[in-house]
Amino acid sequence: MTTQRLHISRRQFLATSAAAGASLTAGPAFAANDVTNIVARSGKQKLHNQLPASTLWTYDGAVPGTPLRVKQGAEVAIRLQNKLSQPTSIHWHGVRVPNAMDGVPHLTQAPVAAGGTFDYRFRADDAGTFFYHPHINSTEQMGRGLFGPLIVEEAMPPGMDRDVVWVLNDWRVGRDGRLDNGFNNPHDLSHAGRYGNLVTVNATPDPVLKGRRNERIRLRLINASTGRIFALRFGQMTPWVIALDGHPVTPRRATRNDLLVGPGNRIDLAVDLPDKAGATVHIVDAYYPEQTYRVARLTVGDGKAARPAPLGPPMALAANPIKRFDRKGAKSLDLLFAGGAMGGMMGRGGMMMRRHMQSMMRSRLFWIMNDRLIPPLGSGQSAAPLFQMAKGKSYVIRMENQTAFDHPIHLHGHTFQVLARNGEGLKHLELRDTVMIRPRQRIDIGFVADNPGRWMLHCHILSHVQAGMGGVVTVG
Ligand code: C2O
Ligand code: CU
């Protein structure tokens, strides 16, 4: 990692990137020695020792891609080189970047053509666990391995024995043992997305992490799957949650809701290994209770203990500089999700389904947002924004899921506060950029629209955004 601090003022930086955004040209150019190069490329790799090689698309030949680690407040400068045979981009998921650096082709920049480059530069204002990935043809690009962790370290990192990043994802392996080449089939588009049949942690199926008695590990989990939702269980143990989607929470024993990790979600845990030599903790995904399986194991060695007794609760991390949401002055907006398979024909959602049924079949747009069928960006049809927001004003978006599926809803450029689930206020502060909304659930989120530009608001099940579950909100 060669990113250095660049001596460029915040104001200059914003001016440059705003100009680039307006004209949809390349980002600001900068001197080569300041820059970390990331190359998106295609190559043959085995998904597993016993399988034949598949065509994977990777950052720098690795899955997950180059782990980026920077200090909070640092300027990040990345040059993306596209050696794929199709356009791509990098989106810095969860990072509150200037709009022109957000990496959304046809919205914040032109697609980075095959053979092309793009310079990304932004300041990492928030500490936490983030990740990066393309934002075009995403089901295939992420489904072939294009994603990597971005860790922004606190000025004063909490004292834990180890800091471990686990990128979770799944692969759909065909009968021939190779990655299935069918992306975006109508069934995936209209149901739960492109589920894989091989789940990996840092590209390894069911890995074992070895530790010492009473060792405390900061475990940063990133769900980079195109569609798989994890409901994690740690056997007899309940880890501490210290951050959700990168943002600190008052440390508490993780609840089931915390451990429901949808595509795009991250969770930082403090995991205390048992005080017992030889013990094994099985980490299981129980999202489908009838089909639980092991994701990974933690084992305790019989050597020296990290300390004589287990630690007490971890210290809270320092809050990130997120603008305080002002509930009293906030304007409320409604967002209704409908459509998809098995959606039912009842209620307002059902009415919308009946109204749009014919065009849904024709257009392969299976999901409805606020009574609209919204084509994906770049399809040539431009769609009016879902919402237009005034800069600096507080907003509540009252979301309701009238589909039969879970959806991780992601907002770009902002961090929001989850205010209520089914009308019930939350006991704990929960700041996120991606929130899971369950079937028939209502979730209210609140935030200050302080980042000007055009931002995506979409489901992070990538087959869903391809099929209508993505819109644009403007701030300005
Ligand atoms: Cu993780 Cu719109 O993206
Ligand atoms: Cu969805």
Coordinates of C-alpha atoms in Angstrom, one line a residue, residues 16-236:
T16 CA -11.6 19.7 -9.0
S17 CA -13.9 16.7 -8.6
A18 CA -17.1 18.7 -9.0
A19 CA -15.8 20.0 -12.3
A20 CA -15.0 16.5 -13.4
G21 CA -18.4 15.3 -12.5
A22 CA -20.2 17.9 -14.5
S23 CA -18.5 17.0 -17.7
L24 CA -18.4 13.3 -17.0
T25 CA -14.7 13.2 -18.0
A26 CA -11.9 11.4 -16.3
G27 CA -11.0 12.3 -12.7
P28 CA -8.3 14.7 -11.7
A29 CA -4.8 13.6 -12.8
F30 CA -2.1 13.3 -10.2
A31 CA 1.5 12.5 -9.9
A32 CA 2.2 8.8 -10.3
N33 CA 4.2 8.4 -7.1
D34 CA 1.3 9.3 -4.9
V35 CA -1.0 6.7 -6.4
T36 CA -1.9 3.1 -5.6
N37 CA -2.5 1.3 -8.9
I38 CA -5.4 -1.2 -9.0
V39 CA -5.7 -3.3 -12.1
A40 CA -9.0 -5.0 -13.0
R41 CA -8.1 -8.1 -15.0
S42 CA -9.4 -11.4 -16.2
G43 CA -7.6 -14.7 -15.5
K44 CA -8.0 -18.4 -14.9
Q45 CA -8.1 -19.5 -11.3
K46 CA -9.4 -22.4 -9.3
L47 CA -12.2 -21.8 -6.9
H48 CA -11.1 -24.7 -4.9
N49 CA -8.1 -27.2 -5.0
Q50 CA -10.3 -30.0 -6.4
L51 CA -12.0 -27.9 -9.1
P52 CA -10.8 -27.0 -12.6
A53 CA -9.9 -23.4 -13.3
S54 CA -12.6 -20.8 -13.9
T55 CA -12.5 -17.4 -15.5
L56 CA -12.3 -14.9 -12.7
W57 CA -12.2 -11.2 -12.9
T58 CA -10.0 -9.7 -10.1
Y59 CA -8.3 -6.7 -8.8
D60 CA -4.6 -7.4 -9.2
G61 CA -5.1 -11.1 -9.6
A62 CA -6.4 -11.7 -6.1
V63 CA -9.7 -12.5 -4.5
P64 CA -10.5 -10.5 -2.5
G65 CA -8.6 -7.6 -4.2
T66 CA -5.7 -5.7 -2.8
P67 CA -6.7 -4.8 0.8
L68 CA -6.5 -1.1 1.2
R69 CA -5.6 0.3 4.6
V70 CA -5.4 4.0 5.3
K71 CA -5.5 6.2 8.3
Q72 CA -8.6 8.2 9.0
G73 CA -8.3 11.6 7.4
A74 CA -5.8 10.4 4.8
E75 CA -6.2 11.3 1.1
V76 CA -6.7 8.1 -0.9
A77 CA -5.4 8.2 -4.5
I78 CA -6.1 5.2 -6.6
R79 CA -5.6 4.7 -10.3
L80 CA -7.9 2.1 -11.8
Q81 CA -6.6 0.4 -14.9
N82 CA -9.1 -1.6 -16.7
K83 CA -7.6 -4.6 -18.4
L84 CA -11.0 -6.4 -18.7
S85 CA -12.6 -6.5 -22.1
Q86 CA -15.7 -4.5 -20.9
P87 CA -16.2 -1.2 -19.1
T88 CA -15.9 -1.1 -15.4
S89 CA -15.5 1.4 -12.4
I90 CA -14.8 1.4 -8.7
H91 CA -17.4 2.4 -6.1
W92 CA -16.2 3.0 -2.6
H93 CA -19.0 1.4 -0.7
G94 CA -20.0 3.3 2.4
V95 CA -17.3 6.0 2.0
R96 CA -18.8 9.5 1.9
V97 CA -16.8 10.6 -1.2
P98 CA -17.5 13.7 -3.4
N99 CA -20.0 12.7 -6.1
A100 CA -17.6 12.6 -9.0
M101 CA -15.5 10.0 -7.1
D102 CA -18.4 7.7 -6.4
G103 CA -17.7 5.4 -9.3
V104 CA -21.2 5.0 -10.7
P105 CA -21.1 4.8 -14.5
H106 CA -23.7 6.9 -16.4
L107 CA -24.4 8.9 -13.3
T108 CA -21.2 10.2 -11.7
Q109 CA -18.6 9.3 -14.4
A110 CA -18.3 7.8 -17.8
P111 CA -17.7 4.0 -17.7
V112 CA -14.0 3.2 -17.7
A113 CA -13.6 1.6 -21.1
A114 CA -11.6 -1.6 -21.7
G115 CA -8.0 -0.5 -21.7
G116 CA -8.8 2.8 -20.0
T117 CA -7.9 4.3 -16.6
F118 CA -9.6 6.4 -14.0
D119 CA -8.1 8.3 -11.1
Y120 CA -10.0 8.3 -7.9
R121 CA -9.1 10.6 -5.1
F122 CA -10.9 11.3 -1.9
R123 CA -10.3 11.8 1.8
A124 CA -11.3 9.0 4.2
D125 CA -13.2 11.1 6.7
D126 CA -14.8 8.1 8.5
A127 CA -12.9 5.3 10.1
G128 CA -14.3 1.8 9.7
T129 CA -14.7 -1.2 7.6
F130 CA -15.6 -0.5 3.9
F131 CA -15.1 -2.2 0.6
Y132 CA -14.8 -1.4 -3.0
H133 CA -16.3 -3.0 -6.1
P134 CA -17.4 -2.1 -9.7
H135 CA -20.8 -0.5 -10.3
I136 CA -21.6 -1.7 -13.8
N137 CA -22.7 -5.1 -14.9
S138 CA -22.3 -5.8 -11.2
T139 CA -23.9 -9.2 -10.9
E140 CA -21.2 -10.6 -13.3
Q141 CA -18.3 -8.3 -12.3
M142 CA -18.7 -9.0 -8.6
G143 CA -19.9 -12.5 -9.2
R144 CA -16.5 -13.2 -10.9
G145 CA -14.5 -11.8 -8.0
L146 CA -14.2 -8.0 -8.3
F147 CA -14.2 -6.7 -4.8
G148 CA -11.7 -5.8 -2.1
P149 CA -11.7 -4.5 1.4
L150 CA -11.0 -0.9 2.3
I151 CA -10.1 -0.4 6.0
V152 CA -9.9 3.1 7.4
E153 CA -8.0 2.9 10.7
E154 CA -9.0 5.0 13.7
A155 CA -6.4 7.5 14.9
M156 CA -6.3 5.5 18.1
P157 CA -7.2 1.9 17.2
P158 CA -8.7 -0.1 20.1
G159 CA -6.3 -2.4 21.8
M160 CA -7.2 -5.8 20.4
D161 CA -4.8 -8.7 20.0
R162 CA -5.4 -9.0 16.2
D163 CA -7.3 -7.3 13.4
V164 CA -8.7 -9.8 11.0
V165 CA -10.7 -9.0 7.8
W166 CA -13.1 -11.6 6.4
V167 CA -14.6 -11.0 3.1
L168 CA -17.6 -13.4 2.7
N169 CA -19.0 -14.3 -0.7
D170 CA -20.4 -17.2 -2.7
W171 CA -19.8 -18.6 -6.1
R172 CA -22.2 -20.4 -8.3
V173 CA -20.3 -23.5 -9.5
G174 CA -21.7 -25.5 -12.4
R175 CA -21.7 -29.2 -12.9
D176 CA -18.4 -29.0 -14.6
G177 CA -16.8 -27.5 -11.5
R178 CA -16.4 -24.1 -13.2
L179 CA -18.0 -20.8 -12.3
D180 CA -21.5 -20.7 -13.9
N181 CA -21.4 -18.3 -16.8
G182 CA -25.2 -17.4 -16.7
F183 CA -25.7 -14.1 -15.0
N184 CA -29.0 -12.3 -14.7
N185 CA -31.4 -15.1 -15.6
P186 CA -35.1 -14.2 -15.1
H187 CA -35.4 -16.5 -12.1
D188 CA -32.5 -14.9 -10.2
L189 CA -33.8 -11.4 -11.2
S190 CA -37.2 -12.0 -9.8
H191 CA -36.4 -14.2 -6.7
A192 CA -33.6 -14.0 -4.2
G193 CA -30.8 -13.1 -6.6
R194 CA -27.8 -15.2 -7.8
Y195 CA -27.2 -17.5 -4.9
G196 CA -24.0 -19.5 -5.2
N197 CA -23.3 -23.1 -4.0
L198 CA -19.8 -22.5 -2.8
V199 CA -19.4 -20.1 0.2
T200 CA -15.9 -18.7 0.9
V201 CA -14.2 -16.5 3.4
N202 CA -11.3 -14.6 1.7
A203 CA -11.9 -17.1 -1.2
T204 CA -11.4 -20.1 1.1
P205 CA -14.2 -22.5 1.9
D206 CA -14.7 -23.1 5.6
P207 CA -11.4 -21.8 6.8
V208 CA -10.0 -22.3 10.3
L209 CA -8.7 -19.3 12.3
K210 CA -6.3 -20.4 15.1
G211 CA -5.9 -18.4 18.2
R212 CA -4.9 -18.4 21.8
R213 CA -6.9 -18.8 25.0
N214 CA -8.7 -15.6 25.9
E215 CA -7.4 -13.9 22.8
R216 CA -9.5 -10.9 21.6
I217 CA -9.8 -10.6 17.8
R218 CA -11.3 -7.7 16.0
L219 CA -13.2 -9.5 13.2
R220 CA -14.3 -7.3 10.4
L221 CA -16.9 -9.1 8.3
I222 CA -17.7 -7.8 4.8
N223 CA -20.5 -9.4 2.8
A224 CA -19.4 -9.1 -0.8
S225 CA -21.9 -11.7 -2.2
T226 CA -24.1 -10.7 -5.1
G227 CA -27.2 -12.0 -3.3
R228 CA -26.5 -14.2 -0.3
I229 CA -27.6 -13.0 3.1
F230 CA -25.9 -14.4 6.2
A231 CA -27.5 -14.9 9.6
L232 CA -24.4 -15.8 11.6
R233 CA -24.3 -17.8 14.8
F234 CA -21.2 -18.4 16.9
G235 CA -22.2 -21.5 18.7
Q236 CA -22.3 -21.0 22.4

